Short mmCIF file of C-alpha atoms and ligand atoms in Angstrom, two decimals:
data_model
loop_
_atom_site.label_atom_id
_atom_site.label_comp_id
_atom_site.label_asym_id
_atom_site.label_seq_id
_atom_site.Cartn_x
_atom_site.Cartn_y
_atom_site.Cartn_z
CA MET M 1 121.22 -133.74 -137.04
CA THR M 2 119.08 -137.03 -136.98
CA LYS M 3 116.79 -136.65 -139.56
CA ASN M 4 113.56 -137.96 -139.64
CA PHE M 5 113.76 -141.70 -140.58
CA LEU M 6 110.66 -142.91 -140.80
CA ILE M 7 109.77 -141.57 -144.30
CA LYS M 8 112.09 -143.67 -146.51
CA GLN M 9 111.00 -146.23 -144.22
CA TYR M 10 106.75 -145.42 -145.44
CA ILE M 11 108.19 -145.35 -149.20
CA SER M 12 110.48 -148.86 -148.75
CA ASP M 13 107.83 -150.19 -147.04
CA LYS M 14 104.90 -149.57 -149.81
CA LYS M 15 107.15 -151.36 -152.37
CA MET M 16 106.63 -154.59 -151.08
CA LYS M 17 104.71 -157.47 -152.41
CA ILE M 18 103.48 -159.18 -149.43
CA LYS M 19 103.77 -156.31 -146.12
CA HIS M 20 103.78 -156.15 -142.42
CA ASN M 21 102.02 -152.55 -142.45
CA TYR M 22 98.66 -153.77 -143.67
CA LEU M 23 96.99 -150.69 -143.12
CA SER M 24 95.51 -149.36 -146.71
CA GLU M 25 93.85 -153.24 -146.70
CA GLN M 26 92.37 -152.19 -143.24
CA PHE M 27 91.57 -148.52 -143.99
CA SER M 28 90.19 -149.24 -147.29
CA ASN M 29 86.05 -148.20 -145.75
CA THR M 30 86.33 -145.83 -142.81
CA LYS M 31 83.21 -144.39 -143.42
CA LYS M 32 82.02 -145.17 -140.23
CA ILE M 33 85.33 -143.99 -138.10
CA PHE M 34 84.56 -140.76 -139.99
CA LYS M 35 81.15 -140.50 -138.52
CA LEU M 36 82.09 -140.57 -134.60
CA ILE M 37 85.22 -138.25 -135.64
CA ASN M 38 82.36 -135.65 -137.00
CA LYS M 39 80.55 -136.37 -134.15
CA THR M 40 83.88 -135.17 -132.01
CA VAL M 41 84.11 -132.28 -134.42
CA LYS M 42 80.84 -131.05 -134.08
CA PHE M 43 80.68 -131.52 -130.69
CA ASN M 44 84.11 -129.94 -129.89
CA ASP M 45 85.18 -132.61 -127.18
CA PHE M 46 88.38 -133.59 -128.12
CA THR M 47 90.13 -133.82 -125.27
CA LEU M 48 89.20 -136.00 -122.59
CA GLY M 49 85.32 -136.46 -124.83
CA LYS M 50 83.12 -138.29 -124.49
CA TYR M 51 84.23 -141.30 -126.96
CA VAL M 52 87.42 -141.88 -124.66
CA ASP M 53 85.20 -142.75 -121.30
CA VAL M 54 83.16 -144.84 -124.20
CA PHE M 55 85.92 -147.12 -125.38
CA GLU M 56 87.84 -147.17 -121.70
CA LYS M 57 85.32 -149.30 -120.73
CA GLU M 58 84.19 -151.29 -123.88
CA PHE M 59 88.61 -151.67 -123.40
CA CYS M 60 87.70 -154.00 -119.75
CA LYS M 61 85.16 -155.61 -121.24
CA TYR M 62 87.60 -157.21 -123.34
CA GLN M 63 90.86 -157.50 -121.88
CA LYS M 64 88.45 -158.21 -118.74
CA VAL M 65 89.59 -155.91 -116.31
CA LYS M 66 88.22 -153.14 -113.72
CA TYR M 67 89.45 -150.21 -115.06
CA ALA M 68 91.24 -148.33 -118.13
CA VAL M 69 92.91 -145.05 -118.41
CA GLY M 70 93.27 -143.05 -121.86
CA VAL M 71 97.04 -142.20 -121.56
CA GLY M 72 99.33 -140.98 -124.97
CA SER M 73 101.02 -144.46 -125.63
CA GLY M 74 102.22 -147.19 -124.86
CA THR M 75 105.71 -145.86 -123.25
CA ASP M 76 103.42 -143.34 -121.77
CA ALA M 77 101.39 -146.02 -120.08
CA ILE M 78 104.76 -147.49 -118.67
CA PHE M 79 106.35 -144.73 -117.54
CA LEU M 80 102.95 -142.73 -115.65
CA SER M 81 102.39 -146.85 -114.11
CA LEU M 82 105.67 -146.27 -112.89
CA LYS M 83 105.80 -142.71 -112.17
CA ALA M 84 102.11 -143.36 -109.99
CA LEU M 85 103.99 -146.05 -107.87
CA GLY M 86 106.30 -143.29 -106.90
CA VAL M 87 109.53 -145.15 -109.16
CA GLN M 88 111.96 -142.47 -108.74
CA GLU M 89 115.64 -141.16 -108.54
CA GLY M 90 118.45 -143.65 -107.33
CA ASP M 91 115.23 -146.70 -107.63
CA GLU M 92 116.25 -150.16 -109.59
CA VAL M 93 113.31 -152.27 -111.99
CA ILE M 94 113.91 -154.97 -113.32
CA THR M 95 113.04 -155.60 -117.07
CA PRO M 96 114.57 -157.35 -120.31
CA THR M 97 117.40 -156.44 -122.31
CA TYR M 98 115.08 -158.02 -124.95
CA SER M 99 111.97 -155.68 -125.73
CA PHE M 100 111.74 -152.93 -128.09
CA TYR M 101 113.60 -149.43 -126.46
CA ALA M 102 109.63 -147.49 -124.84
CA THR M 103 110.42 -149.84 -122.08
CA ALA M 104 114.38 -149.79 -120.87
CA GLY M 105 112.63 -145.97 -122.38
CA ALA M 106 110.05 -145.74 -119.90
CA ILE M 107 111.89 -146.83 -116.75
CA ALA M 108 115.04 -144.56 -117.10
CA THR M 109 113.14 -141.72 -117.55
CA THR M 110 111.58 -142.31 -114.29
CA GLY M 111 114.90 -141.11 -113.45
CA ALA M 112 115.14 -144.92 -111.75
CA LYS M 113 118.12 -147.65 -113.43
CA PRO M 114 117.02 -150.58 -115.71
CA ILE M 115 118.25 -153.53 -114.70
CA PHE M 116 118.21 -155.67 -117.24
CA ILE M 117 117.67 -159.65 -117.55
CA ASP M 118 118.37 -162.67 -119.71
CA VAL M 119 115.86 -163.58 -122.27
CA LYS M 120 114.29 -167.18 -122.47
CA ASP M 121 113.90 -168.67 -125.77
CA ASP M 122 110.60 -167.62 -125.86
CA LEU M 123 112.57 -164.05 -125.12
CA ASN M 124 110.67 -163.39 -122.29
CA ILE M 125 112.45 -162.40 -119.34
CA ASN M 126 114.66 -165.32 -117.89
CA GLU M 127 112.12 -165.11 -114.65
CA ASN M 128 115.47 -167.74 -112.84
CA LYS M 129 117.51 -165.06 -112.96
CA ILE M 130 115.29 -161.99 -111.51
CA GLU M 131 115.96 -162.97 -108.13
CA GLU M 132 120.12 -162.87 -108.26
CA LYS M 133 120.08 -158.76 -109.99
CA ILE M 134 116.85 -157.71 -106.51
CA THR M 135 118.63 -155.24 -104.43
CA LYS M 136 117.76 -152.52 -101.49
CA LYS M 137 117.28 -150.16 -104.38
CA THR M 138 114.55 -152.28 -106.46
CA LYS M 139 111.30 -150.90 -106.37
CA ALA M 140 109.76 -152.87 -109.61
CA ILE M 141 109.05 -155.12 -112.31
CA VAL M 142 108.51 -154.11 -115.86
CA PRO M 143 108.02 -157.62 -117.53
CA VAL M 144 107.33 -157.80 -121.06
CA HIS M 145 104.69 -160.32 -122.63
CA TRP M 146 107.16 -160.85 -125.91
CA SER M 147 104.59 -160.51 -129.37
CA GLY M 148 101.65 -161.83 -126.91
CA ARG M 149 103.10 -164.56 -125.53
CA ILE M 150 102.57 -164.09 -121.76
CA CYS M 151 105.59 -164.73 -119.41
CA ASN M 152 105.42 -166.69 -115.96
CA MET M 153 103.61 -164.79 -114.36
CA LYS M 154 103.15 -167.18 -111.51
CA LYS M 155 106.79 -167.36 -110.78
CA ILE M 156 107.04 -163.58 -111.12
CA ILE M 157 104.45 -162.87 -109.04
CA SER M 158 105.32 -164.89 -106.29
CA ILE M 159 109.16 -163.10 -106.86
CA ALA M 160 107.89 -159.89 -106.56
CA LYS M 161 105.44 -160.71 -103.77
CA LYS M 162 107.65 -162.11 -101.59
CA TYR M 163 110.06 -159.07 -101.73
CA LYS M 164 107.46 -156.60 -101.97
CA LEU M 165 108.34 -155.27 -105.46
CA HIS M 166 105.99 -153.76 -108.49
CA VAL M 167 105.05 -155.57 -111.03
CA VAL M 168 103.79 -153.14 -114.51
CA GLU M 169 103.14 -155.77 -117.31
CA ASP M 170 104.45 -154.55 -120.77
CA ALA M 171 101.46 -155.34 -122.43
CA CYS M 172 101.67 -153.54 -125.24
CA HIS M 173 102.74 -156.48 -127.94
CA ALA M 174 99.17 -158.28 -125.27
CA ILE M 175 95.49 -157.94 -126.33
CA LEU M 176 93.30 -160.64 -125.98
CA ALA M 177 96.10 -162.85 -124.57
CA HIS M 178 96.27 -165.06 -121.60
CA ASP M 179 97.46 -167.32 -119.99
CA ASP M 180 96.62 -171.82 -119.27
CA ASP M 181 94.44 -169.83 -115.80
CA LYS M 182 92.22 -167.90 -118.91
CA LYS M 183 93.87 -164.65 -116.66
CA TYR M 184 95.00 -162.06 -119.37
CA ALA M 185 97.76 -159.92 -119.82
CA GLY M 186 96.57 -157.09 -117.65
CA ASN M 187 95.37 -158.58 -114.87
CA PHE M 188 98.81 -160.40 -112.95
CA GLY M 189 100.66 -156.60 -112.42
CA ILE M 190 99.35 -153.71 -110.81
CA THR M 191 98.58 -152.01 -114.07
CA GLY M 192 99.39 -153.64 -117.50
CA CYS M 193 100.38 -151.36 -120.61
CA PHE M 194 98.70 -151.18 -123.90
CA SER M 195 99.72 -149.32 -126.65
CA MET M 196 98.24 -148.54 -129.50
CA HIS M 197 100.07 -147.17 -132.00
CA PRO M 198 99.62 -148.12 -135.90
CA LEU M 199 101.53 -151.25 -136.19
CA LYS M 200 100.31 -152.84 -133.17
CA ASN M 201 97.55 -155.60 -132.72
CA LEU M 202 94.92 -152.55 -131.53
CA ASN M 203 95.23 -149.77 -133.76
CA ILE M 204 94.11 -145.65 -134.36
CA TRP M 205 95.66 -143.32 -136.99
CA GLY M 206 98.82 -142.23 -134.06
CA ASP M 207 100.19 -142.56 -131.31
CA GLY M 208 97.49 -143.52 -128.20
CA GLY M 209 97.95 -145.82 -124.69
CA ILE M 210 95.79 -147.50 -122.80
CA ILE M 211 96.35 -148.73 -118.56
CA ALA M 212 93.95 -151.56 -117.12
CA THR M 213 94.47 -151.67 -113.67
CA ASN M 214 91.95 -153.87 -111.47
CA ASN M 215 93.11 -151.85 -108.50
CA LYS M 216 91.61 -148.59 -108.16
CA LYS M 217 94.21 -146.73 -105.51
CA ILE M 218 96.09 -146.36 -108.90
CA TYR M 219 93.23 -146.21 -111.24
CA GLU M 220 92.20 -142.58 -109.79
CA LYS M 221 96.42 -141.34 -109.40
CA LEU M 222 96.64 -142.53 -113.08
CA ARG M 223 93.83 -140.29 -114.17
CA LEU M 224 94.85 -137.83 -112.55
CA MET M 225 98.60 -137.69 -113.07
CA ARG M 226 97.18 -137.83 -117.58
CA ASN M 227 95.44 -134.22 -116.98
CA HIS M 228 97.48 -132.39 -114.74
CA GLY M 229 95.98 -133.73 -110.92
CA LEU M 230 92.98 -131.84 -112.00
CA VAL M 231 90.41 -133.52 -109.72
CA ASP M 232 87.84 -130.43 -111.78
CA ARG M 233 88.34 -127.22 -113.58
CA ASP M 234 89.20 -125.22 -110.46
CA ASN M 235 91.50 -128.13 -108.59
CA CYS M 236 94.58 -128.92 -108.97
CA LYS M 237 95.73 -132.57 -106.60
CA LEU M 238 99.26 -133.41 -107.63
CA TYR M 239 101.73 -131.92 -110.51
CA GLY M 240 100.61 -134.47 -113.17
CA TYR M 241 101.63 -134.82 -116.60
CA ASN M 242 99.69 -134.14 -120.08
CA SER M 243 99.57 -137.33 -121.31
CA ARG M 244 95.71 -138.37 -122.40
CA LEU M 245 93.74 -139.98 -125.39
CA ASP M 246 92.96 -137.60 -127.93
CA THR M 247 89.01 -138.18 -127.74
CA ILE M 248 89.57 -138.62 -131.96
CA GLN M 249 91.89 -141.34 -131.47
CA ALA M 250 89.61 -142.64 -129.10
CA ALA M 251 86.53 -143.08 -132.39
CA VAL M 252 88.96 -144.73 -134.10
CA ALA M 253 89.87 -147.38 -130.89
CA LEU M 254 86.35 -147.18 -130.40
CA GLU M 255 85.30 -148.51 -134.24
CA MET M 256 89.21 -150.77 -134.04
CA ILE M 257 88.23 -152.70 -130.61
CA LYS M 258 85.23 -154.20 -132.12
CA LYS M 259 87.00 -156.16 -135.30
CA ILE M 260 90.16 -157.53 -132.45
CA ASN M 261 89.21 -160.96 -131.81
CA SER M 262 88.32 -161.67 -135.95
CA ILE M 263 91.79 -159.77 -135.99
CA THR M 264 93.59 -162.00 -133.91
CA ASN M 265 92.00 -165.05 -134.90
CA ALA M 266 93.11 -164.09 -138.10
CA ARG M 267 96.81 -164.05 -136.69
CA ILE M 268 96.88 -167.26 -134.55
CA LYS M 269 95.35 -169.25 -137.93
CA ASN M 270 98.28 -167.71 -140.27
CA ALA M 271 100.50 -168.00 -136.90
CA ASN M 272 99.38 -171.32 -136.38
CA TYR M 273 99.50 -172.05 -140.66
CA LEU M 274 103.53 -170.83 -140.87
CA ASN M 275 104.73 -172.49 -137.80
CA LYS M 276 102.85 -176.02 -139.47
CA LYS M 277 104.93 -175.78 -142.64
CA LEU M 278 108.08 -173.98 -141.22
CA LYS M 279 109.43 -176.78 -138.51
CA LEU M 280 109.44 -178.97 -141.74
CA ILE M 281 112.65 -176.56 -142.46
CA LYS M 282 115.30 -178.16 -140.32
CA GLN M 283 118.03 -174.55 -140.36
CA ILE M 284 114.85 -172.71 -139.07
CA LYS M 285 113.33 -173.43 -134.86
CA LEU M 286 109.75 -171.89 -133.80
CA ILE M 287 109.29 -170.33 -130.81
CA LYS M 288 107.26 -172.91 -128.63
CA ASP M 289 103.77 -172.03 -127.27
CA GLN M 290 102.84 -172.55 -124.07
CA VAL M 291 100.09 -175.33 -124.73
CA ASN M 292 96.71 -173.77 -122.89
CA TYR M 293 98.29 -170.03 -123.75
CA LYS M 294 96.59 -167.65 -126.43
CA SER M 295 99.43 -166.04 -127.89
CA VAL M 296 98.78 -163.14 -129.63
CA TYR M 297 101.20 -163.32 -132.30
CA HIS M 298 101.51 -159.35 -132.44
CA LEU M 299 105.35 -160.40 -134.23
CA TYR M 300 105.55 -163.83 -135.94
CA GLN M 301 108.36 -164.82 -135.70
CA PHE M 302 112.09 -168.06 -135.90
CA PHE M 303 115.28 -168.28 -135.37
CA CYS M 304 117.34 -169.71 -138.66
CA GLU M 305 120.63 -169.91 -139.99
CA LYS M 306 122.12 -166.92 -142.10
CA ARG M 307 119.81 -164.29 -141.21
CA ASN M 308 120.77 -161.64 -142.74
CA LEU M 309 121.03 -163.56 -146.04
CA LEU M 310 117.70 -165.43 -146.11
CA ASN M 311 116.80 -161.34 -144.58
CA LYS M 312 117.49 -160.12 -147.52
CA PHE M 313 116.86 -162.94 -150.31
CA LEU M 314 112.65 -162.43 -148.63
CA ARG M 315 112.77 -159.40 -149.18
CA LYS M 316 114.70 -159.14 -153.27
CA ASN M 317 111.51 -161.35 -153.75
CA LYS M 318 109.13 -158.08 -152.52
CA ILE M 319 108.70 -160.41 -148.69
CA ASP M 320 108.56 -157.62 -145.98
CA SER M 321 110.51 -158.89 -143.76
CA LYS M 322 112.62 -158.08 -140.52
CA ILE M 323 114.56 -157.82 -137.63
CA HIS M 324 112.85 -157.02 -134.21
CA TYR M 325 115.61 -155.86 -133.40
CA PRO M 326 119.32 -156.77 -134.06
CA LYS M 327 120.36 -155.58 -130.40
CA PRO M 328 119.23 -156.32 -127.44
CA LEU M 329 118.72 -152.87 -125.33
CA HIS M 330 122.30 -153.06 -123.38
CA LEU M 331 124.26 -153.09 -126.11
CA HIS M 332 123.05 -149.71 -127.90
CA ASP M 333 124.21 -146.18 -127.25
CA ALA M 334 121.84 -144.68 -124.25
CA ALA M 335 122.65 -147.46 -121.96
CA LYS M 336 126.27 -146.37 -122.15
CA ASN M 337 126.34 -145.17 -118.56
CA LEU M 338 124.48 -148.61 -117.51
CA LYS M 339 128.15 -150.17 -117.87
CA TYR M 340 126.70 -153.38 -119.27
CA PHE M 341 129.01 -155.53 -121.20
CA LYS M 342 128.70 -157.11 -124.59
CA GLY M 343 128.59 -161.07 -123.41
CA GLN M 344 126.59 -160.38 -120.38
CA PHE M 345 123.34 -161.82 -121.98
CA LYS M 346 124.51 -164.89 -123.56
CA ASN M 347 121.18 -165.73 -124.63
CA ALA M 348 119.98 -162.30 -125.73
CA GLU M 349 122.70 -162.18 -127.76
CA LYS M 350 122.66 -164.65 -129.36
CA LEU M 351 119.02 -165.26 -130.24
CA SER M 352 119.01 -161.38 -131.73
CA LYS M 353 121.57 -162.65 -134.22
CA LYS M 354 119.17 -165.57 -135.38
CA ILE M 355 115.46 -163.89 -135.17
CA ILE M 356 113.56 -162.48 -137.90
CA SER M 357 109.12 -161.52 -137.63
CA ILE M 358 107.43 -162.28 -141.92
CA PRO M 359 103.81 -160.69 -141.74
CA VAL M 360 101.97 -162.52 -139.69
CA HIS M 361 98.27 -160.26 -139.60
CA GLU M 362 95.14 -160.29 -140.89
CA PHE M 363 95.06 -160.13 -145.16
CA ILE M 364 97.35 -162.34 -145.56
CA THR M 365 96.55 -164.89 -148.20
CA LYS M 366 96.99 -169.19 -147.70
CA LYS M 367 98.74 -168.25 -151.08
CA GLN M 368 101.11 -165.76 -149.88
CA LEU M 369 101.22 -167.62 -147.02
CA ASN M 370 102.85 -170.75 -149.49
CA PHE M 371 104.83 -167.39 -151.97
CA ILE M 372 106.87 -166.97 -147.82
CA ILE M 373 107.59 -170.17 -147.01
CA ASN M 374 108.32 -172.15 -150.82
CA LYS M 375 111.22 -168.60 -151.55
CA ILE M 376 112.15 -169.99 -147.33
CA GLU M 377 112.78 -173.58 -148.83
CA GLU M 378 114.24 -172.48 -152.34
CA PHE M 379 116.31 -170.41 -150.10
CA TYR M 380 118.06 -172.66 -148.20
CA LYS M 381 118.27 -175.48 -150.49
CA TYR M 382 120.51 -173.05 -152.36
CA GLU M 383 121.94 -171.30 -149.11
CA GLY M 384 121.71 -174.50 -146.61
C1 PLP E 1 105.33 -149.67 -128.83
C2 PLP E 1 105.67 -150.50 -127.90
C3 PLP E 1 105.61 -149.89 -126.91
C4 PLP E 1 105.71 -148.19 -126.53
O1 PLP E 1 104.67 -148.25 -127.54
P1 PLP E 1 104.53 -146.39 -127.96
O2 PLP E 1 102.55 -146.46 -128.83
O3 PLP E 1 105.22 -146.92 -129.29
O4 PLP E 1 104.90 -145.22 -126.76
C5 PLP E 1 106.64 -150.37 -125.38
N1 PLP E 1 106.81 -151.58 -125.22
C6 PLP E 1 106.54 -152.67 -125.86
C7 PLP E 1 107.20 -153.64 -126.26
C8 PLP E 1 106.12 -151.66 -127.69
O5 PLP E 1 105.94 -152.82 -128.63
#
């Protein structure tokens, strides 16, 4: 039987001194959030209540999109987007082999086949390998803005136009991220899909997601699909799903989005400091950023030698380093029927053996950053 493995993880994470999980600090004062939640409880508008509408409008301002639809999770945001575009069994959807499992899961649960593509050294989909994988069955491309670094969307959109494919952005890491034209995540494809999981940059007290779009037709359709296809109480226009952003979670999101600029700026500042120091260590290779991009560092990652040993060493020193992720998507059991093989996506396979993530969130102090840097230096002094 599959156990709830998260319980054990929560307990072990709590023992770390420099944590990846910063929720205790972030929610040390919950007065304002509980005030909004109390209003919801008094008014009883638990499903698609007022705060859902208010939050959707706020989100549009921050992400610079016309419309937004609050849904049950980031995974649902991708799934519903593909469903709304008519993606179904027999179709193919192109996506990178290096991502969180949900990207491929959302594609596969529509009935379509995920067609994996290798990634570049920034862990984003290699846009130069997309065209060779397009067939008559291809319906959509789902690029992932990994860790909040925008993909080469100019190229991806031009390919999509040429072959008449939909682009659904997995922007789960990419709130406030933009490219060199100051075009924000969610504005490139027909939809952009965001997660508000407790550990994402914009986070709530459970699961929730939001879909950004500038297309009115898709917007209308997604609003129906998330709520049983209901136009109003007595009229069902299409068979849909139940995937609504809870009003209580929308209340949390409304408070948190006020802080998203300062959260993001703190992450960028921490990442820049780490970059400056870690680039001096010869066993480490940093991930290069495009000069005018705004990358929002959902994760701070680098490639390194003796990765597993370094990870162990940092964790022994109570620094919550993590591996996101040790295996690309095509090598998991879930992909067995898709008939991929080891060695097929060389870069993703190579990078997943060298990647490591260290904490970068807004509550880390300069002293803690220096402690991490010193420990990494110490490790390579003896192991390098
Ligand atoms: C978190 C995440 C998702 C899924 O979001 P949930 O809200 O957890 O369903 C999808 N894609 C990526 C890249 C993610 O990191």
